[in-house]
Tab-separated table of C-alpha atoms in Angstrom:
chain	number	residue	atom	x	y	z
D	1	UNK	CA	-13.256	-29.725	-3.377
D	2	UNK	CA	-10.646	-27.235	-1.690
D	3	UNK	CA	-10.424	-27.108	2.137
D	4	UNK	CA	-10.286	-23.385	3.267
D	5	UNK	CA	-6.817	-23.294	5.944
D	6	UNK	CA	-6.073	-20.126	7.554
D	7	UNK	CA	-3.072	-17.941	5.615
D	8	UNK	CA	0.025	-19.040	6.661
D	9	UNK	CA	1.857	-16.012	8.137
D	10	UNK	CA	3.991	-13.850	6.200
D	11	UNK	CA	8.029	-13.934	7.077
D	12	UNK	CA	9.995	-12.144	8.635
D	13	UNK	CA	11.412	-9.704	6.755
D	14	UNK	CA	15.487	-10.270	5.519
D	15	UNK	CA	17.445	-7.802	6.247
D	16	UNK	CA	19.336	-6.326	3.594
D	17	UNK	CA	19.001	-7.207	0.452
D	18	UNK	CA	19.535	-10.677	-1.759
D	19	UNK	CA	21.657	-11.374	-4.158
D	20	UNK	CA	20.368	-12.373	-7.839
D	21	UNK	CA	17.488	-12.057	-9.773
D	22	UNK	CA	14.553	-10.010	-8.496
D	23	UNK	CA	11.605	-12.183	-7.874
D	24	UNK	CA	8.394	-11.995	-10.014
D	25	UNK	CA	5.725	-9.496	-8.895
D	26	UNK	CA	2.691	-10.886	-7.179
D	27	UNK	CA	-0.580	-11.848	-8.608
D	28	UNK	CA	-2.412	-8.336	-6.641
D	29	UNK	CA	1.236	-6.482	-8.778
D	30	UNK	CA	-0.478	-6.648	-12.204
D	31	UNK	CA	-1.650	-3.249	-13.116
D	32	UNK	CA	-5.666	-3.112	-14.059
D	33	UNK	CA	-5.403	-2.119	-17.107
D	34	UNK	CA	-3.823	-5.672	-18.198
D	35	UNK	CA	-7.417	-7.272	-16.913
D	36	UNK	CA	-9.252	-6.493	-20.431
D	37	UNK	CA	-12.778	-6.845	-18.515
D	38	UNK	CA	-11.705	-5.083	-15.443
D	39	UNK	CA	-12.770	-1.257	-17.563
D	40	UNK	CA	-15.182	-3.204	-20.090
D	41	UNK	CA	-19.123	-2.718	-19.300
D	42	UNK	CA	-21.013	-4.198	-16.445
D	43	UNK	CA	-17.764	-2.995	-13.490
D	44	UNK	CA	-18.033	1.381	-13.923
D	45	UNK	CA	-18.163	0.155	-10.046
D	46	UNK	CA	-14.594	-0.454	-10.471
D	47	UNK	CA	-12.994	2.634	-9.684
D	48	UNK	CA	-14.563	3.448	-6.892
D	49	UNK	CA	-13.998	-0.234	-5.188
D	50	UNK	CA	-11.753	0.171	-2.412
D	51	UNK	CA	-9.952	-3.021	-2.940
D	52	UNK	CA	-8.934	-5.352	-5.835
D	53	UNK	CA	-7.101	-8.124	-5.785
D	54	UNK	CA	-6.067	-9.644	-8.675
D	55	UNK	CA	-4.940	-13.534	-10.201
D	56	UNK	CA	-5.289	-14.755	-13.315
D	57	UNK	CA	-4.995	-19.052	-13.371
D	58	UNK	CA	-3.302	-20.496	-16.942
D	59	UNK	CA	-5.060	-22.722	-18.392
D	60	UNK	CA	-3.981	-25.502	-20.761
D	61	UNK	CA	-5.047	-26.027	-24.122
D	62	UNK	CA	-8.693	-27.494	-24.958
D	63	UNK	CA	-8.895	-27.365	-21.402
D	64	UNK	CA	-11.426	-26.537	-20.005
D	65	UNK	CA	-11.341	-27.131	-15.843
D	66	UNK	CA	-9.752	-25.216	-14.132
D	67	UNK	CA	-5.637	-27.466	-13.554
D	68	UNK	CA	-4.514	-28.549	-10.218
D	69	UNK	CA	-1.751	-25.336	-10.133
D	70	UNK	CA	-4.531	-23.037	-10.111
D	71	UNK	CA	-5.270	-24.162	-6.462
D	72	UNK	CA	-3.010	-22.001	-4.769
D	73	UNK	CA	-4.520	-18.783	-6.286
D	74	UNK	CA	-8.221	-20.242	-6.056
D	75	UNK	CA	-7.568	-20.607	-2.493
D	76	UNK	CA	-6.051	-17.288	-1.493
D	77	UNK	CA	-9.541	-15.858	-3.258
D	78	UNK	CA	-11.631	-18.316	-0.858
D	79	UNK	CA	-9.897	-16.490	1.546
D	80	UNK	CA	-10.286	-13.608	0.973
D	81	UNK	CA	-13.797	-14.082	-0.343
D	82	UNK	CA	-14.156	-15.291	3.357
D	83	UNK	CA	-12.725	-12.496	5.346
D	84	UNK	CA	-15.326	-10.478	3.646
D	85	UNK	CA	-18.839	-11.022	2.878
D	86	UNK	CA	-19.517	-8.169	1.043
D	87	UNK	CA	-16.231	-8.694	-1.129
D	88	UNK	CA	-17.424	-9.615	-4.615
D	89	UNK	CA	-15.818	-11.644	-7.066
D	90	UNK	CA	-15.852	-11.123	-11.508
D	91	UNK	CA	-14.575	-13.599	-13.072
D	92	UNK	CA	-13.799	-13.183	-17.430
D	93	UNK	CA	-12.305	-16.840	-19.381
D	94	UNK	CA	-10.361	-15.329	-22.089
D	95	UNK	CA	-9.150	-17.969	-25.106
D	96	UNK	CA	-6.546	-17.865	-27.446
D	97	UNK	CA	-6.535	-17.070	-31.243
D	98	UNK	CA	-6.943	-20.632	-32.234
D	99	UNK	CA	-10.065	-21.369	-33.454
D	100	UNK	CA	-13.442	-19.725	-34.483
D	101	UNK	CA	-14.561	-16.991	-31.960
D	102	UNK	CA	-17.430	-18.763	-30.460
D	103	UNK	CA	-15.981	-22.146	-29.676
D	104	UNK	CA	-13.484	-19.560	-28.337
D	105	UNK	CA	-16.514	-17.786	-26.529
D	106	UNK	CA	-17.542	-21.157	-25.570
D	107	UNK	CA	-14.473	-22.358	-24.498
D	108	UNK	CA	-14.146	-18.778	-21.880
D	109	UNK	CA	-17.286	-19.530	-20.742
D	110	UNK	CA	-16.642	-22.578	-19.138
D	111	UNK	CA	-13.561	-21.904	-18.151
D	112	UNK	CA	-14.622	-18.947	-16.076
D	113	UNK	CA	-17.677	-21.210	-14.785
D	114	UNK	CA	-14.927	-23.901	-14.249
D	115	UNK	CA	-13.362	-21.484	-11.647
D	116	UNK	CA	-17.034	-20.118	-10.224
D	117	UNK	CA	-18.222	-24.126	-9.699
D	118	UNK	CA	-15.330	-24.452	-7.679
D	119	UNK	CA	-16.237	-20.968	-5.318
D	120	UNK	CA	-20.036	-22.565	-5.280
D	121	UNK	CA	-19.264	-25.177	-4.253
D	122	UNK	CA	-16.552	-23.054	-0.982
D	123	UNK	CA	-19.545	-21.559	0.269
D	124	UNK	CA	-19.908	-18.612	-2.177
D	125	UNK	CA	-23.043	-17.519	-3.340
D	126	UNK	CA	-23.658	-16.742	-6.486
D	127	UNK	CA	-24.896	-13.316	-5.871
D	128	UNK	CA	-21.652	-12.562	-5.581
D	129	UNK	CA	-20.656	-14.067	-8.991
D	130	UNK	CA	-19.566	-12.806	-12.474
D	131	UNK	CA	-18.675	-14.533	-14.779
D	132	UNK	CA	-17.724	-12.977	-18.689
D	133	UNK	CA	-15.861	-14.748	-21.408
D	134	UNK	CA	-14.327	-11.987	-23.938
D	135	UNK	CA	-12.878	-15.209	-26.010
D	136	UNK	CA	-10.666	-14.363	-28.132
D	137	UNK	CA	-10.373	-10.078	-28.092
D	138	UNK	CA	-8.374	-9.674	-25.487
D	139	UNK	CA	-5.472	-11.099	-25.672
D	140	UNK	CA	-2.402	-10.055	-22.882
D	141	UNK	CA	0.316	-12.018	-25.546
D	142	UNK	CA	0.921	-12.058	-28.709
D	143	UNK	CA	-0.562	-15.154	-30.406
D	144	UNK	CA	1.645	-15.388	-33.057
D	145	UNK	CA	3.899	-17.561	-31.042
D	146	UNK	CA	2.492	-21.224	-28.434
D	147	UNK	CA	4.744	-19.503	-25.251
D	148	UNK	CA	2.019	-16.227	-26.231
D	149	UNK	CA	-0.953	-18.034	-27.146
D	150	UNK	CA	-0.622	-20.423	-23.976
D	151	UNK	CA	-0.831	-17.064	-22.073
D	152	UNK	CA	-3.712	-15.953	-23.517
D	153	UNK	CA	-5.209	-19.769	-22.272
D	154	UNK	CA	-6.690	-18.179	-19.040
D	155	UNK	CA	-9.139	-16.661	-16.458
D	156	UNK	CA	-8.276	-13.414	-14.498
D	157	UNK	CA	-10.232	-13.174	-11.374
D	158	UNK	CA	-11.226	-9.790	-10.024
D	159	UNK	CA	-12.345	-9.969	-6.302
D	160	UNK	CA	-13.497	-6.650	-5.524
D	161	UNK	CA	-13.937	-5.602	-1.577
């Protein structure tokens, strides 16, 4: 059970640029086009939405339960859903290309359902949750390498406000 807490205040902006590599983009900066379900059938209303919050949760091979490393992303989504009772969430589960497509669809659905169950346990009603599986049909990386396959074992979450 994730306890909802108030979001921490954002730190004051620093004066001047920091040396070193550029920080990784926030989850919201992931282009909508990378979320395979965003333009899929049944989501024609997505472009008219006022705000879209995007999160990606990566799963270990063979796992369908949301990993502990996903808690921060899930918490961010829960905060947005609780703050905006009109918001809804679309959760799309994905798999790498290992195994058969029927198995990959089942794994993708189990991953998406695992995330959806966390939202339900935290008071988000089914009417605000859509669960999908894309199996291995919408990779974001090559399936020719382990690193690429690891990126394809994921759940993409779209919060529509």
